Each structure stands twice: as C-alpha cells, then as structure tokens.
Amino acid sequence: MISAPTIEYLEIAPLLLVFGAAIIGVLVEAFAPRHLRSAFHIPLTLLAIAGAFVLTVLLAVDKTRTVAVMGALAIDGTTLFLWGTILVLAFISVLLMNDEGQFVAQAAAVPGSAEEQEAVLEGQAQTEVYPLALFAIGGMLIFPASNDLLMLFVALEVMSLPLYLLCGLARRRRLLSQEAAVKYFLLGAFSSGFLLYGIAMLYGYAGSLDLAKISAALGTVSGMDPLLVLGTALLGVGMLFKIGAAPFQAWKPDVYQGAPTPVTALMASGTLVAAFGALLRVFWVALGNLDWDWSPILWGVAILTMVIGVILAITQTDIKRMLAYSSIAHAGFLLTAFVATGGPEQNRVALSSILFYLAAYGVTTVGAFAVVTMVRDTGGEAGHLSRWAGLGKRSPILAGVFAFFLLAFAGIPLTSGFLGKYAVFQAAVAGGATPLVIVGVVTSAIAAFFYARVIVLMFFSEPAADGPVIAAPTVGTALVVALAATVTVVLGVLPQPMLDLAGAAARSLFVY
Amino acid sequence: MSPAEITQYSGGGVIGVSWLMIALPLAGAAILLLGGRRTDRWGHLLGVAMSLASFVVAVLTFVALLGRDPAQRRLDIALFDFIPAGSLDVKMGLLIDPLSISFALLITGVGTLIHIYSIGYMSHDSDRRRFFSYLNLFVAAMLLLVLADNYVGLYIGWEGVGLASYLLIGFWQFKPSAAVAAKKAFIINRVGDVGLAIGIFTLFATFGTVGFKPIFENVGGASAGVMTAVGLLLLLGAVGKSAQLPLQAWLLDAMEGPTPVSALIHAATMVTAGVYLITRSSPIFEAAPTAQLVVTIVGAATLLFGAIIGCAKDDIKKGLAGSTMSQIGYMFLAAGLGGAVGYVAAIAHLLTHGFFKAGLFLGAGSVMHAMNDEVDMRRYGGLRKIMPITFGTFMLGYLAIIGIPPFAGWFTKDSIIEAAVQKHWILGAAAILGAALTAFYMSRMVFMTFFGEKRWEPDTHPHESPANMTGPMILLAIGSVFGGAFLVLGDRFMTFLAPVIGAPGPEYHGFQPLAPPGIITFVLVLAGIGIAWTMYGKRPVPVVAPRGSFATVAARRDLFGDALNEALFMRPGQWLTRVSVWFDNRGVDGLVNGLAATIGGTSGRLRRVQTGFARSYAMFVFVGAVLVTGALLLVGTL
C-alpha cells in the first residue's frame, strides 16, 4: 500500500511561492498578448522572489528546524541562510534582466537571418526568460536543502535545464551564446551522468537515499567499500562540476562569456551558492564520517582549482572570461574551508565562514557583472579588456565602483572580500589545512595582479578615441550596482551582524 | 617642595570642558577645509573667531585654576579610551596644570593676534581661507601637544603641528623655493620624530604605559641607562622640532612661508615645543644627568650658532630666524640645567620670547608689506619716519630681545645667564657671548631697516600698515615691555609653576640683576650695539653685499649647516638608496620578474588547453573523474 506523502506546506512556502510564480509565468506566456507579457513578468518575478525572501526570514525568525516532505528536504539554519542569500542574489540578477539590450528578440530565428531582422524590427522580446529564471531559482533553493539523493538529482536538473536555455538567449553575438548553451548542456548532462551513477552506487551500499541513513550505514555496512568509494567519487565529480572546481572547470569561461550577462551573474552567484550548499550537505552530513578518505582528494582539488583559476586568469583578454576564472579561483578558496572539518565547533566555524563568503562574494559578483552590462560598444558589451582602457577618465564613478569590486575580489581590507577570505582561511588553519592556506595566500597574491591590471588599465591608460560608451543604466541596473557596492562596503566595515547571522545559521546543519 | 600630584578631575565647570580649546579651532579647520570656496567670504572671520574662542576658554580655565589651592592645580581630565588594544591601552585625556595652561595662553593669545594680523597681511591672497584653515589646524594641534596627558596624545599633536608647518611653509607652493623648503622642514623633522617615537616606544616597553602620571611616578623604578636613552631620544625629537643643532637647517628655509606663519609657528610657539617636551619630561631628565648635560651642550652650541648666522644675514626674516634658533638655544640651555630654577627660566624666556619675537616678525612682515615683499635689508633704510608704529613696536621688541632693562628679555635672559654661570663657566661664557652677539645682530637689523638713507627699489612706496596689522603689533609690544617683569619679579612665575616642577632649593636667592654676570652681560650688550652702530649706523650700507671675510661667508651660508646635512644625511641616504635600488633591480625584481614571467608563461601554455571544443572539455571531466575515483580508491585502501 502506498500512503500519500505528507507535505509541510508552511515550511516549504518559499519554494512553493517561487514555483507557483514560475508556473503562472508560463501561463502568461501562453495566454497574455505579446506586448503585455513584460508588464506581467517583471512584477510577478520580483514579487515572488521578494515574497519568498520574506517567508524565509519569517521561517528563520520562527527558528524552524525540521525535515520536510517525508525527509526529502532539510529546513535548517544553513538552508534558510542559503535560501536568503540565493533569493537576494536572484532578485538583483533579475533586476539586471530587465534590460532589452540583453536578450534575443526571437530565439528560434537563425542568427543573421531575415526572420531575426524582422523580430528585432518588430521589437519582440523573448520574455520566457523570467519564468525560466524562476524555475532555475527554485531549483537552486531545493539543491542545498535536499536531504536525500533523489531530491538532490531532481533539484540539480530543475536548476540546470532552464539555465542551459537561458545561456543561449543573448541578443548580441548569438552564435557564441548558442555555442555556450550547447556546451553547457552537453557537459552538464555528462556530469549529471556521473552524479546519477554515484547515487546508484551509494544506494547500493547503504540501501537508502536518505543522507542520514547513508551516514548511519557508514559504520554498520561492511564488505561493500568499493561501492561506497566509487559512489562518493562519482557524486563528488558531479557536484564539483557545478561549482567549477578543477579539473572540471573547463566549461565555466566559455559559458560565462557566451551567456547573456545577467544570466552569467545569476550563475556565478546563485548557482555557486546552491551547489556549494549541496556539496556541503552531502559530504558533511552523509559522508562526514568518511572525511579521512575524501579530504586528501579535495585538498588536491582545492589546490588545483586555486592555481588553475588564477594562472589562467592572468592571460585573459575578455572581462567576462577573466571574471569566470576568478570565480574558479574563489571556488578554490571556499574549498580550503570545506576540507577543514573537525569537531563540531570546528565544523561550525568552517561552515559559518563559508556561508559568509558565499553571501559576500555573490553580491560583489552580481555587482561586477552589472557594471559589465553597462560598458558597451556598437556590437553590444565591450568585452575585450583593451576597450576598458581609460574608462576611469570617461566615467570615473563607474570605473571607481568596478575597481572597488575588483579590490573586493582581491580581498583588500575594508571590503567584504577581505573578511570572507580571512574567515575561510582562518577556519582552514584552525582545521589543520595550513598548507592549503599558504597556497591560497600565494594564489591570492597572483590574483591581485590581474585585478589590479584592470584597475591600472581603467585609470592610468589613455582612453581610446572610439572607446565604448557607458550605457545610461536602467533603474534596475543602477540599483544593483549601488546595492552591491553598499553591501560590499558594509560587510567589509561592519561585518559583525552578518558574521553572527552566519554563525547562528551554521549551528544547525546536521538535521536528521 | 616636590611637584604636586596629578589628580583626576571629574567636576564640571570650565575645566571640565577645557577640551573645547582644542575642539573649536579643529572644527574651524574642518569647516574651512571641507567647505571649500563656499566659505571664502567669511572664512578668515571664522578662523579668528575660533582662535579667539579658544583663547577665552584658556583664560577661563586659567582663572579657574588660580582659584584652586596650588597643590590642587594639576588636574587630569579623562576624555575617552583612545586605543584599547590588549596591553596597549591609551586613554586620551587632558592634563591641565600651570605648565600646560601657560602654553595654552601663549598659543591661543599670540595665535589670535596673529590670526587678526593675517586678515590684513593675506588680504590680497586668493587662498586666504585655506591659510586660515591651516592656522586653525595648527592651533588645535599645538594645543593637543601641550594639553595631552600622555605621550601618544603629545605625539599626535607633535605630528599635527609638523603637518601644519609643512602646509604653511609651502603655502605658496607655486614658488619652487617654498615647496622645497616645506619638504626640507618635513624631512628633517622626520629624523627627530623617529627619535621621539622610539623614545615613546621605550617608555611603553619600560613602564607599560604612555601616560605622564604613571610614568613620572615610577621613574625611580627604571634603570639610569634606560632613562638616559629615553632622555636622549626625546632630545632628538626636541632638537628636530626646535631647530637646534644638528637638525637646525630647516628653520632658515622655513621663512619661505608667509610672515605670520614665521611669527606664530617658527618663532613663538611650534619651535618651542622641544622646550615643552623637555620641561614636561623633567622627571625623566632629572633621572638622567647625562641626557641633561647633552641638552645644555646642544643649547649652548645652538645659541652661539644661531647668533653668528644672524649677524651675517641680509634677509630680515632669515636674520630673525637665526635669532630664534639662538633664543631657543637659551631655553634648551636653561631646561638642561634642570631644577626649578632652570625650568622656570626656560619657560619664562619662552613666554617673553613668544611675545617679542612674534612682535619682531610681525614688524618685519609689516615692513615687507610696505616694501613690495622685499626682504633684503640692504634695500631698506630710513623707514623710521614713514612707518612710525611699526618702528616703535619693533624697537620695543628689539630692546626686549637684546636684554635692556627693564624690558621683558632682560629679566628672563638674565635668569638663564645666572643659572648657566653657576653651573659651569663655559656655559656661562657662551650665554654671555650670545647676548653680546644678539645685541650686535639685532642692532644691525634696526639700523639697516629704520635708520640711514633710503636704499629702496625705484618703484617702492612704503606706507604704514592698516590697523588690523598694527593692533596686534602694539599688543605684542606691550607684552615685550612688561612680560618679563611680570613673570620674574617676586618669583611670581616660579611660584605658579611650583606644582609642576617643584620649588627651588635653599641656595636660590631670587633674581639678582646686579651680580657680576649681569653686569658683564650688560657691558657686552652695549659693546655689541656700539660695534653695530659703527658698522651700519654711521657708515652708509652698500646695496650689494661686500664679499666679506671667511667668517661672514660661512655665516651667510648658515655655517655650512646644509653642507653638513648633505654630508651626514643626504649622501649616505642617497648611497643607501642606490644600493637598495641596485639590489631591488637585480635581486628582488629579478626574482619577482622571473616568477611573474614563469607564471605568465605557464598561463599562456595552459591557455592552449582551453580549446573551445566540448569534446575535449568532456575529456577533462572524464580524466578528472578517473583521477578522483582512482585517488579515492587508493586512499580508501591505504
């Protein structure tokens, strides 16, 4: 007999709101006249995200700590913190999407064809981006909350599929964008295969998909170690792919460059947060007792990720590719705290440092990409770094803000980046990962070079005569830049409330 | 009598708000600097008002202090916890006692007069507001220097006045000479300030605190060696700020700044900070006789050095600058002699000097104002009739500085000479000789400027200065006449300062002008005037300076002070720089560049792996997965 699942509607209200809005969005696409769709979508999307954020805050205030939907979702402090972070990042990324220069007029039209011309002239817009984004955001919310492996896989796909589509919807340089989408899809599907295979192995080992039961099985099941090890490794591969850790990072620069910049912002912030949250939950909750085995591997991965990220960033000439490599390096910095497991207190410190880092880095990232959307050439965004020369002379405020974001990436004091980096490195040292921190500091020094190079380029080079123009920002974009800059300063100068919040959230990861 | 104890003051009244003395001019500076051009119209008035208000607070505090029992006149006012960092816990507070309030009155009083004078003097300058903001900044920093109750606060004020001095010397920075002079003053002061900073570090290392009260109470517990080291380090700081040998060279160049700056900062107040530091640190110096001896030697040497330079200068301001060095040398000498008599003589001379030297500078400024900013005394002459007020006030200052009874300088300088003679005949002889030289160069200045025939540039039309310039000059002249008698007669100042530095021992018999040293001095002073009269009064003064003997040339070139600096500091510094640069280029840069090239090259090579083909990316994922799985299997079986 199959009993109907119990569903705790209240506890998963944020998810329901986001998915509900996404479905309404699809209906809008189906039934609303073309010219009215944007007018529906934008408020709907923003309100849904904001509402979900409010619900998340209410849950947090209520100190909700439970396992919902028959043990499929863990609603604990960490989940709520990550939800809040993802929703904020999603909100500001969606604000960036409200810019008709970003998305293709008619995605189905072949690039360069007459149909495309026509669609552009008619002023069409591919408004499906909003419901697609909402689905992706919903997936991001479930991913780090998944308490069993099946849910994890479903969340991954719910998150990824809309993103594959979104990547191909750039208005300019459409071939590059479509290429990025296809690559992302192929590689993503490939890595999902690893993940699924890993899940199957672990099920074979533990006889359950529930993270807590897998954890419990680690001590009791014997004689099946190859299954366990293979499962752990393959699961790890699938998830490390999503955060862009080396050697699974190759997709990141191509995809980040090709995707419409608001989508890149969403991926670089929201996806990273969600994937890191999920990685944490699987490895710390289900496989926590196995850390003697996976920790050395992840040491290697962390080192490789940091080194590859910064070294390849040095020779990049495209701003988005550079930021993509920077994102890879930051994933490496985060991994230093990830492997620094230990006693409960150490785990709490490491987890809270990761949570703080994710929030701080995510906001700065969206801000940086928001600036990228504003620097435009005739053919769209001025991606090539040489076009950024002398920007500080043409529009000092924008260049100043961008320089500030870069300094935050580099981890200069008085920015949130410094405190984030300090927190994860401190946690890593306390957890016995000092060699990793040494690599981290050295690679940070190398990273400072390519960030500073852009600043030098902007402020100390003569502007090109036909240099890019600064697009008058939409209200949304201006808001995003201002908000990101403010958060970056505030978290750098007055980090304590946020650190306390992260610390409190980290107190309750292990909900069984 | 030993010094009174410093007590914590928690009452209200004007003493409770004495921090306003610092806050008001600081606010003035902030408003004027941040307000920018908007405040141009009334900026100078605000500057004067803030300085005047500060003076009023100082006077009220002084009156309140007088109303207390002498043993209760050393009050510590806690303000806030400044640096709470582990074992270094600096609590900021003010020390209001007879010594600090004397300085506060001098700074705010003379400062206000010079603010007023500057309204007229700078009236043609488009940047007058900026000038007043710097002046206010200076007043605030100088007050912090003398009022702070700990060495860190003193140091902040010390650096603050250094900054203000730098900004004001270079106020006309479009003149390369002014910019260079400002830099020179700043850099030479660095040398001294490092000494002061290390001295404060040593104090903290020894006593675990930087507060005056806890340090002075525990001086007995420290070894004599440490105290000597601290004393010498503090002296190094004092020597830099007060332009004493061997860090004297900046003061003459500092005259590039506007004349009110020279009067306020480089004559009356900032350059005397060294004397304050030594007097304030008297418990330390009393415990370090060697350091005290060095102080007297520095003072005696500088008082002769400055006087000799003053004898040969044709630039009226540089002449006065040499004189300032020399007079501060007297103060150092007295402060180094130590004991109640020495310190009182030093501070009393400092106060009267503040009046008459500021008056002389303002007089010189008034003359320059009238003579199209001409500073060469050889182009002056015969100004007595045309500028009667300037002449009169200058003469009173002149009589005061050369020590003619009963003008102010006579009382205070004679006290120093007496004390020096009692200490050692060499010190006494230097002090007396210095007095004679002072009489000579100051008489020379007066004769060249106000007497004799006109040697003006053709298109000069001198005139008396406006009232807002002559007013302060008159007030300062009054101080130059009566200040000395007021302070010295009846040991009034000594009694007032007794809570800070104690009362003199039984061997002290009061002010004795008719003792042999005083008489010898007086005779030599008259001789100095006489020689000056024969050389510059009776004979016509040539417009172009004669070649002069070796001694004159040497004095004109500041007794080769710059050459000395170049040999001692600049050349070794440059040599060190060159070695460092060489090492940096070959060693550090070579390493760094090599490393950078390696990383860049690696990056270039690795970049080729990023082919853009999805198939090769998938290959990486696959290989990565194999590696991770293999490694995990390996680790798992180990």
PDB file of N, CA, C and O in Angstrom, chain A residues 358-394:
ATOM      1  N   LEU A 358      30.145  33.039   0.803  1.00  0.00           N
ATOM      2  CA  LEU A 358      29.214  32.893  -0.312  1.00  0.00           C
ATOM      3  C   LEU A 358      28.352  34.139  -0.460  1.00  0.00           C
ATOM      4  O   LEU A 358      28.162  34.661  -1.565  1.00  0.00           O
ATOM      5  N   ALA A 359      27.840  34.633   0.670  1.00  0.00           N
ATOM      6  CA  ALA A 359      26.977  35.813   0.602  1.00  0.00           C
ATOM      7  C   ALA A 359      27.761  37.014   0.086  1.00  0.00           C
ATOM      8  O   ALA A 359      27.333  37.721  -0.837  1.00  0.00           O
ATOM      9  N   ALA A 360      28.943  37.228   0.666  1.00  0.00           N
ATOM     10  CA  ALA A 360      29.731  38.404   0.294  1.00  0.00           C
ATOM     11  C   ALA A 360      30.169  38.327  -1.165  1.00  0.00           C
ATOM     12  O   ALA A 360      30.000  39.269  -1.941  1.00  0.00           O
ATOM     13  N   TYR A 361      30.690  37.177  -1.538  1.00  0.00           N
ATOM     14  CA  TYR A 361      31.192  37.031  -2.908  1.00  0.00           C
ATOM     15  C   TYR A 361      30.065  37.129  -3.926  1.00  0.00           C
ATOM     16  O   TYR A 361      30.209  37.757  -4.979  1.00  0.00           O
ATOM     17  N   GLY A 362      28.919  36.517  -3.613  1.00  0.00           N
ATOM     18  CA  GLY A 362      27.801  36.524  -4.549  1.00  0.00           C
ATOM     19  C   GLY A 362      27.357  37.938  -4.872  1.00  0.00           C
ATOM     20  O   GLY A 362      27.182  38.302  -6.042  1.00  0.00           O
ATOM     21  N   VAL A 363      27.196  38.760  -3.852  1.00  0.00           N
ATOM     22  CA  VAL A 363      26.705  40.125  -4.084  1.00  0.00           C
ATOM     23  C   VAL A 363      27.723  40.916  -4.907  1.00  0.00           C
ATOM     24  O   VAL A 363      27.368  41.599  -5.880  1.00  0.00           O
ATOM     25  N   THR A 364      28.985  40.806  -4.549  1.00  0.00           N
ATOM     26  CA  THR A 364      30.002  41.539  -5.300  1.00  0.00           C
ATOM     27  C   THR A 364      30.026  41.085  -6.760  1.00  0.00           C
ATOM     28  O   THR A 364      30.190  41.892  -7.681  1.00  0.00           O
ATOM     29  N   THR A 365      29.845  39.786  -6.968  1.00  0.00           N
ATOM     30  CA  THR A 365      29.879  39.253  -8.329  1.00  0.00           C
ATOM     31  C   THR A 365      28.758  39.837  -9.178  1.00  0.00           C
ATOM     32  O   THR A 365      28.987  40.292 -10.311  1.00  0.00           O
ATOM     33  N   VAL A 366      27.547  39.835  -8.628  1.00  0.00           N
ATOM     34  CA  VAL A 366      26.440  40.396  -9.397  1.00  0.00           C
ATOM     35  C   VAL A 366      26.732  41.865  -9.702  1.00  0.00           C
ATOM     36  O   VAL A 366      26.488  42.345 -10.819  1.00  0.00           O
ATOM     37  N   GLY A 367      27.268  42.578  -8.702  1.00  0.00           N
ATOM     38  CA  GLY A 367      27.602  43.990  -8.937  1.00  0.00           C
ATOM     39  C   GLY A 367      28.597  44.145 -10.072  1.00  0.00           C
ATOM     40  O   GLY A 367      28.439  45.002 -10.955  1.00  0.00           O
ATOM     41  N   ALA A 368      29.630  43.298 -10.084  1.00  0.00           N
ATOM     42  CA  ALA A 368      30.653  43.413 -11.124  1.00  0.00           C
ATOM     43  C   ALA A 368      30.057  43.141 -12.497  1.00  0.00           C
ATOM     44  O   ALA A 368      30.325  43.868 -13.466  1.00  0.00           O
ATOM     45  N   PHE A 369      29.226  42.109 -12.600  1.00  0.00           N
ATOM     46  CA  PHE A 369      28.620  41.830 -13.906  1.00  0.00           C
ATOM     47  C   PHE A 369      27.650  42.933 -14.299  1.00  0.00           C
ATOM     48  O   PHE A 369      27.476  43.227 -15.486  1.00  0.00           O
ATOM     49  N   ALA A 370      27.016  43.545 -13.298  1.00  0.00           N
ATOM     50  CA  ALA A 370      26.130  44.666 -13.620  1.00  0.00           C
ATOM     51  C   ALA A 370      26.917  45.790 -14.285  1.00  0.00           C
ATOM     52  O   ALA A 370      26.456  46.409 -15.251  1.00  0.00           O
ATOM     53  N   VAL A 371      28.122  46.043 -13.779  1.00  0.00           N
ATOM     54  CA  VAL A 371      28.950  47.071 -14.420  1.00  0.00           C
ATOM     55  C   VAL A 371      29.305  46.645 -15.837  1.00  0.00           C
ATOM     56  O   VAL A 371      29.282  47.447 -16.771  1.00  0.00           O
ATOM     57  N   VAL A 372      29.601  45.337 -16.004  1.00  0.00           N
ATOM     58  CA  VAL A 372      29.959  44.849 -17.342  1.00  0.00           C
ATOM     59  C   VAL A 372      28.831  45.123 -18.331  1.00  0.00           C
ATOM     60  O   VAL A 372      29.072  45.484 -19.486  1.00  0.00           O
ATOM     61  N   THR A 373      27.579  45.011 -17.868  1.00  0.00           N
ATOM     62  CA  THR A 373      26.476  45.237 -18.815  1.00  0.00           C
ATOM     63  C   THR A 373      26.408  46.685 -19.273  1.00  0.00           C
ATOM     64  O   THR A 373      25.795  46.985 -20.283  1.00  0.00           O
ATOM     65  N   MET A 374      27.027  47.572 -18.509  1.00  0.00           N
ATOM     66  CA  MET A 374      26.873  48.987 -18.833  1.00  0.00           C
ATOM     67  C   MET A 374      27.931  49.521 -19.789  1.00  0.00           C
ATOM     68  O   MET A 374      27.765  50.589 -20.372  1.00  0.00           O
ATOM     69  N   VAL A 375      29.031  48.799 -19.914  1.00  0.00           N
ATOM     70  CA  VAL A 375      30.113  49.287 -20.773  1.00  0.00           C
ATOM     71  C   VAL A 375      29.909  48.694 -22.164  1.00  0.00           C
ATOM     72  O   VAL A 375      30.127  47.500 -22.368  1.00  0.00           O
ATOM     73  N   ARG A 376      29.473  49.508 -23.129  1.00  0.00           N
ATOM     74  CA  ARG A 376      29.015  48.937 -24.392  1.00  0.00           C
ATOM     75  C   ARG A 376      29.718  49.545 -25.596  1.00  0.00           C
ATOM     76  O   ARG A 376      30.067  50.720 -25.610  1.00  0.00           O
ATOM     77  N   ASP A 377      29.878  48.683 -26.576  1.00  0.00           N
ATOM     78  CA  ASP A 377      30.370  49.074 -27.884  1.00  0.00           C
ATOM     79  C   ASP A 377      29.186  49.078 -28.846  1.00  0.00           C
ATOM     80  O   ASP A 377      28.071  48.781 -28.461  1.00  0.00           O
ATOM     81  N   THR A 378      29.490  49.321 -30.094  1.00  0.00           N
ATOM     82  CA  THR A 378      28.409  49.262 -31.078  1.00  0.00           C
ATOM     83  C   THR A 378      27.824  47.856 -31.144  1.00  0.00           C
ATOM     84  O   THR A 378      26.632  47.676 -31.341  1.00  0.00           O
ATOM     85  N   GLY A 379      28.674  46.848 -30.959  1.00  0.00           N
ATOM     86  CA  GLY A 379      28.182  45.476 -31.095  1.00  0.00           C
ATOM     87  C   GLY A 379      27.746  44.866 -29.778  1.00  0.00           C
ATOM     88  O   GLY A 379      27.771  43.661 -29.627  1.00  0.00           O
ATOM     89  N   GLY A 380      27.380  45.655 -28.816  1.00  0.00           N
ATOM     90  CA  GLY A 380      26.986  45.104 -27.537  1.00  0.00           C
ATOM     91  C   GLY A 380      28.016  45.433 -26.474  1.00  0.00           C
ATOM     92  O   GLY A 380      28.753  46.414 -26.591  1.00  0.00           O
ATOM     93  N   GLU A 381      28.077  44.572 -25.482  1.00  0.00           N
ATOM     94  CA  GLU A 381      29.016  44.838 -24.396  1.00  0.00           C
ATOM     95  C   GLU A 381      30.454  44.805 -24.897  1.00  0.00           C
ATOM     96  O   GLU A 381      30.800  43.998 -25.751  1.00  0.00           O
ATOM     97  N   ALA A 382      31.245  45.722 -24.338  1.00  0.00           N
ATOM     98  CA  ALA A 382      32.655  45.779 -24.714  1.00  0.00           C
ATOM     99  C   ALA A 382      33.404  44.772 -23.870  1.00  0.00           C
ATOM    100  O   ALA A 382      33.854  45.074 -22.780  1.00  0.00           O
ATOM    101  N   GLY A 383      33.501  43.569 -24.377  1.00  0.00           N
ATOM    102  CA  GLY A 383      34.089  42.514 -23.572  1.00  0.00           C
ATOM    103  C   GLY A 383      35.605  42.583 -23.511  1.00  0.00           C
ATOM    104  O   GLY A 383      36.204  42.294 -22.489  1.00  0.00           O
ATOM    105  N   HIS A 384      36.226  42.989 -24.625  1.00  0.00           N
ATOM    106  CA  HIS A 384      37.685  42.922 -24.654  1.00  0.00           C
ATOM    107  C   HIS A 384      38.290  43.953 -23.717  1.00  0.00           C
ATOM    108  O   HIS A 384      37.880  45.112 -23.688  1.00  0.00           O
ATOM    109  N   LEU A 385      39.271  43.491 -22.955  1.00  0.00           N
ATOM    110  CA  LEU A 385      39.826  44.363 -21.918  1.00  0.00           C
ATOM    111  C   LEU A 385      40.414  45.639 -22.482  1.00  0.00           C
ATOM    112  O   LEU A 385      40.383  46.684 -21.843  1.00  0.00           O
ATOM    113  N   SER A 386      40.959  45.568 -23.712  1.00  0.00           N
ATOM    114  CA  SER A 386      41.592  46.766 -24.258  1.00  0.00           C
ATOM    115  C   SER A 386      40.572  47.890 -24.407  1.00  0.00           C
ATOM    116  O   SER A 386      40.917  49.066 -24.395  1.00  0.00           O
ATOM    117  N   ARG A 387      39.294  47.503 -24.544  1.00  0.00           N
ATOM    118  CA  ARG A 387      38.274  48.526 -24.685  1.00  0.00           C
ATOM    119  C   ARG A 387      38.009  49.241 -23.369  1.00  0.00           C
ATOM    120  O   ARG A 387      37.331  50.263 -23.341  1.00  0.00           O
ATOM    121  N   TRP A 388      38.478  48.668 -22.279  1.00  0.00           N
ATOM    122  CA  TRP A 388      38.241  49.278 -20.970  1.00  0.00           C
ATOM    123  C   TRP A 388      39.307  50.312 -20.622  1.00  0.00           C
ATOM    124  O   TRP A 388      39.225  50.951 -19.581  1.00  0.00           O
ATOM    125  N   ALA A 389      40.285  50.483 -21.492  1.00  0.00           N
ATOM    126  CA  ALA A 389      41.373  51.415 -21.186  1.00  0.00           C
ATOM    127  C   ALA A 389      40.818  52.823 -21.010  1.00  0.00           C
ATOM    128  O   ALA A 389      39.986  53.274 -21.789  1.00  0.00           O
ATOM    129  N   GLY A 390      41.286  53.485 -19.977  1.00  0.00           N
ATOM    130  CA  GLY A 390      40.895  54.877 -19.777  1.00  0.00           C
ATOM    131  C   GLY A 390      39.459  55.078 -19.355  1.00  0.00           C
ATOM    132  O   GLY A 390      38.962  56.203 -19.367  1.00  0.00           O
ATOM    133  N   LEU A 391      38.791  54.005 -18.959  1.00  0.00           N
ATOM    134  CA  LEU A 391      37.395  54.161 -18.548  1.00  0.00           C
ATOM    135  C   LEU A 391      37.283  55.107 -17.351  1.00  0.00           C
ATOM    136  O   LEU A 391      36.308  55.853 -17.222  1.00  0.00           O
ATOM    137  N   GLY A 392      38.319  55.078 -16.510  1.00  0.00           N
ATOM    138  CA  GLY A 392      38.295  55.937 -15.328  1.00  0.00           C
ATOM    139  C   GLY A 392      38.245  57.410 -15.679  1.00  0.00           C
ATOM    140  O   GLY A 392      37.779  58.229 -14.896  1.00  0.00           O
ATOM    141  N   LYS A 393      38.740  57.764 -16.883  1.00  0.00           N
ATOM    142  CA  LYS A 393      38.712  59.174 -17.257  1.00  0.00           C
ATOM    143  C   LYS A 393      37.348  59.545 -17.814  1.00  0.00           C
ATOM    144  O   LYS A 393      36.885  60.654 -17.653  1.00  0.00           O
ATOM    145  N   ARG A 394      36.705  58.565 -18.492  1.00  0.00           N
ATOM    146  CA  ARG A 394      35.403  58.886 -19.089  1.00  0.00           C
ATOM    147  C   ARG A 394      34.293  58.859 -18.053  1.00  0.00           C
ATOM    148  O   ARG A 394      33.419  59.722 -18.063  1.00  0.00           O
TER     149      ARG A 394
END
